[in-house]
Short mmCIF file of C-alpha atoms and ligand atoms in Angstrom, two decimals:
data_model
loop_
_atom_site.label_atom_id
_atom_site.label_comp_id
_atom_site.label_asym_id
_atom_site.label_seq_id
_atom_site.Cartn_x
_atom_site.Cartn_y
_atom_site.Cartn_z
CA MET A 1 -20.37 -1.94 -0.21
CA GLU A 2 -20.41 0.95 2.57
CA GLN A 3 -21.93 -1.08 5.14
CA ASN A 4 -18.86 -3.55 5.16
CA TRP A 5 -16.40 -1.65 4.58
CA ASN A 6 -17.45 0.49 7.57
CA GLY A 7 -18.30 -3.09 9.24
CA LEU A 8 -14.74 -4.29 8.43
CA LYS A 9 -12.81 -1.06 10.01
CA SER A 10 -14.82 -0.84 13.01
CA GLN A 11 -13.42 -4.83 13.97
CA CYS A 12 -10.21 -3.91 12.74
CA MET A 13 -9.41 -0.83 15.10
CA HIS A 14 -10.42 -3.22 18.15
CA CYS A 15 -8.32 -6.02 16.81
CA ARG A 16 -6.02 -7.61 19.56
CA ALA A 17 -5.04 -11.06 17.52
CA CYS A 18 -1.72 -10.21 17.89
CA GLY A 19 1.16 -9.27 20.43
CA LEU A 20 1.41 -5.97 18.60
CA CYS A 21 -1.94 -4.47 19.81
CA GLU A 22 0.14 -3.93 23.08
CA THR A 23 2.54 -1.55 21.61
CA ARG A 24 0.35 0.35 19.25
CA HIS A 25 -0.89 3.81 19.17
CA ASN A 26 -3.84 3.28 16.66
CA VAL A 27 -4.61 0.65 14.59
CA VAL A 28 -3.73 1.65 10.78
CA PHE A 29 -6.33 0.29 8.98
CA GLY A 30 -5.66 2.13 5.54
CA VAL A 31 -6.77 5.61 3.66
CA GLY A 32 -8.02 6.57 0.74
CA ASN A 33 -11.01 5.78 -1.67
CA PRO A 34 -12.51 2.11 -0.93
CA GLN A 35 -13.89 2.34 -4.75
CA ALA A 36 -10.28 3.10 -5.96
CA GLU A 37 -8.78 0.47 -8.78
CA VAL A 38 -5.59 1.35 -7.76
CA LEU A 39 -4.75 -0.06 -4.67
CA PHE A 40 -1.01 0.59 -3.21
CA ILE A 41 0.19 -1.95 -0.49
CA GLY A 42 3.07 -1.22 1.75
CA GLU A 43 4.39 -3.31 4.61
CA GLY A 44 3.30 -1.97 8.17
CA PRO A 45 3.33 1.29 10.06
CA GLY A 46 6.31 3.83 11.16
CA GLU A 47 6.23 5.65 14.04
CA ASN A 48 4.52 8.61 12.58
CA GLU A 49 2.44 5.99 10.99
CA ASP A 50 1.46 4.35 14.50
CA LEU A 51 0.93 8.10 16.24
CA GLN A 52 -1.22 9.34 13.16
CA GLY A 53 -3.01 6.43 12.29
CA GLU A 54 -2.51 6.71 8.78
CA PRO A 55 -0.04 5.04 6.25
CA PHE A 56 2.81 6.48 4.30
CA VAL A 57 2.79 10.20 6.47
CA GLY A 58 6.22 10.70 7.09
CA ARG A 59 8.82 12.00 5.08
CA ALA A 60 8.80 8.47 3.19
CA GLY A 61 4.47 9.39 2.50
CA LYS A 62 5.55 12.91 1.68
CA LEU A 63 7.59 11.74 -0.87
CA LEU A 64 5.05 8.95 -2.33
CA ASP A 65 2.23 11.97 -2.40
CA LEU A 66 4.73 14.34 -4.54
CA MET A 67 4.96 11.47 -7.15
CA LEU A 68 1.25 10.24 -7.08
CA GLU A 69 0.16 13.81 -7.52
CA ALA A 70 2.66 14.44 -10.27
CA VAL A 71 0.52 11.57 -12.52
CA GLY A 72 -3.12 12.45 -11.09
CA LEU A 73 -3.49 9.67 -8.34
CA SER A 74 -3.91 11.04 -4.92
CA ARG A 75 -5.20 9.20 -2.04
CA LYS A 76 -7.61 12.10 -1.48
CA HIS A 77 -9.43 11.05 -4.56
CA ASN A 78 -8.65 8.18 -6.43
CA ILE A 79 -5.90 5.59 -5.05
CA TYR A 80 -6.80 3.53 -1.47
CA ILE A 81 -3.00 2.48 0.40
CA ALA A 82 -2.96 -0.09 3.40
CA ASN A 83 -0.74 -2.15 4.77
CA MET A 84 0.16 -5.64 5.15
CA VAL A 85 0.33 -5.73 9.22
CA LYS A 86 -2.00 -2.60 11.02
CA CYS A 87 0.03 -2.29 14.17
CA ARG A 88 3.75 -0.90 14.58
CA PRO A 89 6.22 -3.46 15.31
CA PRO A 90 8.53 -1.91 18.17
CA GLN A 91 11.27 -0.10 17.16
CA ASN A 92 10.20 -0.83 13.40
CA ARG A 93 11.65 -4.24 13.16
CA ASP A 94 10.18 -6.48 10.56
CA PRO A 95 6.88 -8.13 11.13
CA LEU A 96 6.95 -11.92 13.02
CA PRO A 97 5.52 -14.49 10.57
CA GLU A 98 2.74 -14.95 13.05
CA GLU A 99 2.03 -11.50 13.13
CA GLN A 100 1.82 -10.98 9.55
CA GLU A 101 -0.21 -14.55 9.40
CA ALA A 102 -2.67 -13.04 12.34
CA CYS A 103 -3.31 -9.46 10.34
CA ALA A 104 -3.74 -11.31 6.56
CA HIS A 105 -7.37 -11.30 6.38
CA TRP A 106 -8.11 -7.97 7.41
CA LEU A 107 -5.82 -6.93 4.23
CA ALA A 108 -7.17 -9.52 2.00
CA GLU A 109 -11.02 -8.31 3.54
CA GLN A 110 -10.20 -4.94 1.72
CA ILE A 111 -8.93 -6.09 -1.25
CA ARG A 112 -12.12 -7.97 -1.76
CA LEU A 113 -14.32 -5.33 -1.22
CA ILE A 114 -12.46 -2.41 -3.10
CA SER A 115 -11.74 -5.01 -6.08
CA PRO A 116 -9.09 -3.29 -7.94
CA LYS A 117 -8.08 -3.68 -10.83
CA ILE A 118 -4.39 -2.66 -10.49
CA VAL A 119 -2.42 -3.93 -6.97
CA VAL A 120 1.19 -2.06 -6.25
CA CYS A 121 3.11 -3.55 -4.27
CA LEU A 122 5.35 -0.56 -2.37
CA GLY A 123 8.94 -2.57 -1.90
CA ARG A 124 10.12 -5.96 -1.38
CA ILE A 125 7.80 -7.60 1.49
CA ALA A 126 4.83 -6.84 -0.30
CA ALA A 127 6.20 -7.71 -3.66
CA PHE A 128 7.56 -11.11 -1.93
CA HIS A 129 4.12 -11.76 -0.80
CA PHE A 130 1.44 -10.58 -3.52
CA ILE A 131 3.72 -11.07 -6.91
CA SER A 132 6.43 -13.80 -6.13
CA PRO A 133 9.15 -15.29 -3.22
CA ASP A 134 11.78 -14.33 -5.91
CA PHE A 135 10.30 -11.16 -6.70
CA LYS A 136 13.96 -8.55 -7.68
CA VAL A 137 12.79 -5.42 -6.97
CA THR A 138 15.81 -3.85 -8.67
CA ARG A 139 15.59 -5.38 -11.31
CA GLN A 140 11.34 -5.99 -11.85
CA HIS A 141 9.87 -2.85 -10.43
CA GLY A 142 7.49 -0.91 -13.02
CA GLU A 143 6.43 -4.14 -14.48
CA PHE A 144 2.88 -5.74 -15.17
CA ILE A 145 2.46 -9.27 -13.59
CA GLU A 146 -0.94 -10.41 -14.04
CA LYS A 147 -2.69 -12.58 -11.40
CA ASP A 148 -6.41 -14.05 -10.86
CA GLY A 149 -7.72 -10.91 -13.12
CA ILE A 150 -5.37 -8.33 -11.06
CA LEU A 151 -2.65 -6.67 -12.18
CA TYR A 152 0.50 -6.25 -9.71
CA MET A 153 3.45 -4.23 -10.00
CA GLY A 154 6.16 -4.16 -7.41
CA MET A 155 7.81 -0.44 -7.05
CA PHE A 156 10.34 0.54 -4.88
CA HIS A 157 9.59 1.94 -1.58
CA PRO A 158 9.60 5.34 -0.97
CA ALA A 159 12.12 4.85 1.84
CA ALA A 160 14.24 3.54 -0.11
CA ILE A 161 14.19 6.08 -2.59
CA LEU A 162 15.38 8.52 0.34
CA ARG A 163 17.94 6.25 0.92
CA ASN A 164 19.18 6.38 -2.34
CA PRO A 165 17.74 9.64 -4.34
CA ASN A 166 19.63 8.29 -7.69
CA GLN A 167 16.70 5.65 -8.31
CA LYS A 168 14.18 8.73 -8.09
CA PRO A 169 14.34 9.62 -11.86
CA VAL A 170 13.75 5.44 -12.39
CA ALA A 171 11.03 5.29 -9.68
CA PHE A 172 8.97 8.09 -11.12
CA ASP A 173 9.53 6.61 -14.55
CA ASP A 174 7.31 3.50 -12.81
CA PHE A 175 4.38 6.23 -11.98
CA VAL A 176 4.24 7.00 -15.05
CA THR A 177 4.08 3.45 -16.25
CA LEU A 178 1.36 3.08 -14.28
CA ARG A 179 -0.81 6.37 -15.06
CA ASP A 180 -0.52 5.19 -18.59
CA LYS A 181 -1.82 1.73 -17.71
CA VAL A 182 -4.66 3.51 -15.35
CA GLN A 183 -5.79 5.17 -18.70
CA GLU A 184 -6.04 1.97 -20.64
CA ILE A 185 -7.76 -0.31 -17.97
CA CYS A 186 -9.56 2.09 -15.09
CA THR A 187 -12.40 3.09 -16.66
CA HIS A 188 -13.52 4.54 -13.83
CA THR A 189 -10.75 6.24 -12.51
CA THR A 190 -10.54 10.44 -13.13
CA LEU A 191 -6.70 11.40 -12.80
CA THR A 192 -6.77 14.29 -10.57
CA PHE A 193 -4.66 17.60 -10.53
CA ASP A 194 -4.91 19.89 -7.71
S1 SF4 B 201 -1.34 -6.48 13.47
FE1 SF4 B 201 -3.30 -7.28 13.17
S2 SF4 B 201 -3.89 -8.82 13.53
FE2 SF4 B 201 -2.22 -7.93 15.24
S3 SF4 B 201 -3.32 -6.65 16.94
FE3 SF4 B 201 -3.01 -5.28 14.95
S4 SF4 B 201 -4.63 -5.71 13.52
FE4 SF4 B 201 -4.60 -7.41 15.23
#
């Protein structure tokens, strides 16, 4: 696994399969424990992520980390976080369909190697792609949907919570729901409270 994972990462770090390679500072492959049973998926890197080469490191990322840590989950120990597109689209525009298509195999291979029990989609773009094109985050966040032996959950994107802080308590309830499910089915995951 480790050899395959390192090989995948080093190939991805040199990828020039779409135009986003021209403007990126860093390829944002992902962060966390590749043997985690819980995988979080976002849409793509923003400015801070592009500069630091790590997903979810700006204000939204800090909020995500706080909510994760409150339920015993963290990128340092027991989850993995990756994006659908590994290089930042200029001016934070949505990735073009051809960019998403060119990049999709990297995440597909990450999912295959991690083999998660639970996939959490952060925001509507990831939820559209992995759960359903009809997914409504406002109505269906926090619900588990089983597909091909994996439980998928859509959550509010942390940037959306920052824009609308009233959503924070409801959003946090989803993390509690996630923790309960992790305790129920993720037999190799130890919740950690540093
Ligand atoms: S966005 Fe994906 S496909 Fe495009 S250059 Fe970056 S890693 Fe390659």
